C-alpha positions as semicolon CSV with decimal commas, in nm:
position;residue;x (nm);y (nm);z (nm)
1;P;0,853;-1,087;0,614
2;A;0,620;-1,345;0,774
3;T;0,311;-1,176;0,629
4;E;0,460;-1,056;0,299
5;F;0,261;-1,166;-0,004
6;A;0,366;-0,937;-0,290
7;R;0,689;-0,770;-0,402
8;R;0,769;-0,531;-0,685
9;S;1,091;-0,720;-0,759
10;R;0,889;-1,037;-0,832
11;G;0,631;-0,850;-1,044
12;E;0,346;-0,913;-0,797
13;L;0,308;-0,552;-0,681
14;L;0,242;-0,250;-0,902
15;L;0,304;0,097;-0,759
16;Q;0,253;0,412;-0,960
17;E;0,153;0,771;-0,911
18;D;-0,190;0,878;-1,031
19;K;-0,396;1,199;-1,001
20;H;-0,491;1,108;-0,642
21;G;-0,145;1,006;-0,520
22;L;0,000;0,656;-0,489
23;F;-0,182;0,373;-0,671
24;A;-0,106;0,018;-0,558
25;S;-0,227;-0,308;-0,705
26;C;-0,109;-0,662;-0,635
27;W;-0,147;-1,023;-0,733
28;V;-0,269;-1,214;-0,428
29;P;-0,117;-1,563;-0,419
30;E;-0,337;-1,867;-0,469
31;T;-0,260;-2,005;-0,123
32;K;-0,439;-2,044;0,209
33;E;-0,296;-1,707;0,315
34;G;-0,407;-1,548;-0,013
35;D;-0,758;-1,687;0,033
36;R;-0,765;-1,537;0,384
37;I;-0,659;-1,196;0,253
38;I;-0,927;-1,198;-0,017
39;A;-1,195;-1,309;0,233
40;E;-1,097;-1,030;0,475
41;V;-1,107;-0,767;0,199
42;E;-1,446;-0,892;0,077
43;S;-1,587;-0,890;0,433
44;D;-1,449;-0,536;0,489
45;L;-1,213;-0,647;0,769
46;L;-0,923;-0,515;0,560
47;S;-1,040;-0,184;0,419
48;G;-0,743;0,040;0,359
49;A;-0,371;0,064;0,308
50;S;-0,076;0,226;0,475
51;V;0,265;0,321;0,337
52;G;0,592;0,330;0,524
53;M;0,834;0,588;0,395
54;G;1,133;0,796;0,484
55;I;1,013;1,155;0,451
56;P;1,269;1,418;0,356
57;P;1,300;1,736;0,562
58;A;1,101;1,940;0,305
59;F;0,734;1,852;0,269
60;Y;0,410;2,051;0,261
61;E;0,155;2,006;0,538
62;G;-0,193;2,119;0,439
63;R;-0,512;2,122;0,644
64;D;-0,628;1,773;0,552
65;Y;-0,322;1,616;0,391
66;V;0,055;1,600;0,369
67;E;0,211;1,635;0,025
68;V;0,546;1,460;-0,005
69;K;0,748;1,556;-0,313
70;D;1,019;1,291;-0,274
71;C;1,060;0,992;-0,042
72;V;1,202;0,646;0,003
73;L;0,910;0,402;0,000
74;R;0,972;0,116;0,242
75;D;0,649;-0,080;0,238
76;V;0,280;-0,084;0,155
77;C;0,045;-0,282;0,377
78;L;-0,324;-0,358;0,411
79;T;-0,497;-0,215;0,715
80;S;-0,804;-0,308;0,916
81;K;-1,077;-0,083;1,045
């Protein structure tokens, strides 16, 4: 909660499935914290994302990926290198 900056319930976070998997987009707040986030993304300090989910017992594990057919998504977060 201390580092939360976007929520679906407030319309700041968009999550949808696309041909590659989960697509996430957000509105970064116009605050000091938002400016820091943008600066870290632009400087490549934040360069990825991670999702927290409850995975059901049935999922497919391939060589280079895991395909989850159904889950409870708990959070999406930015990650550093």
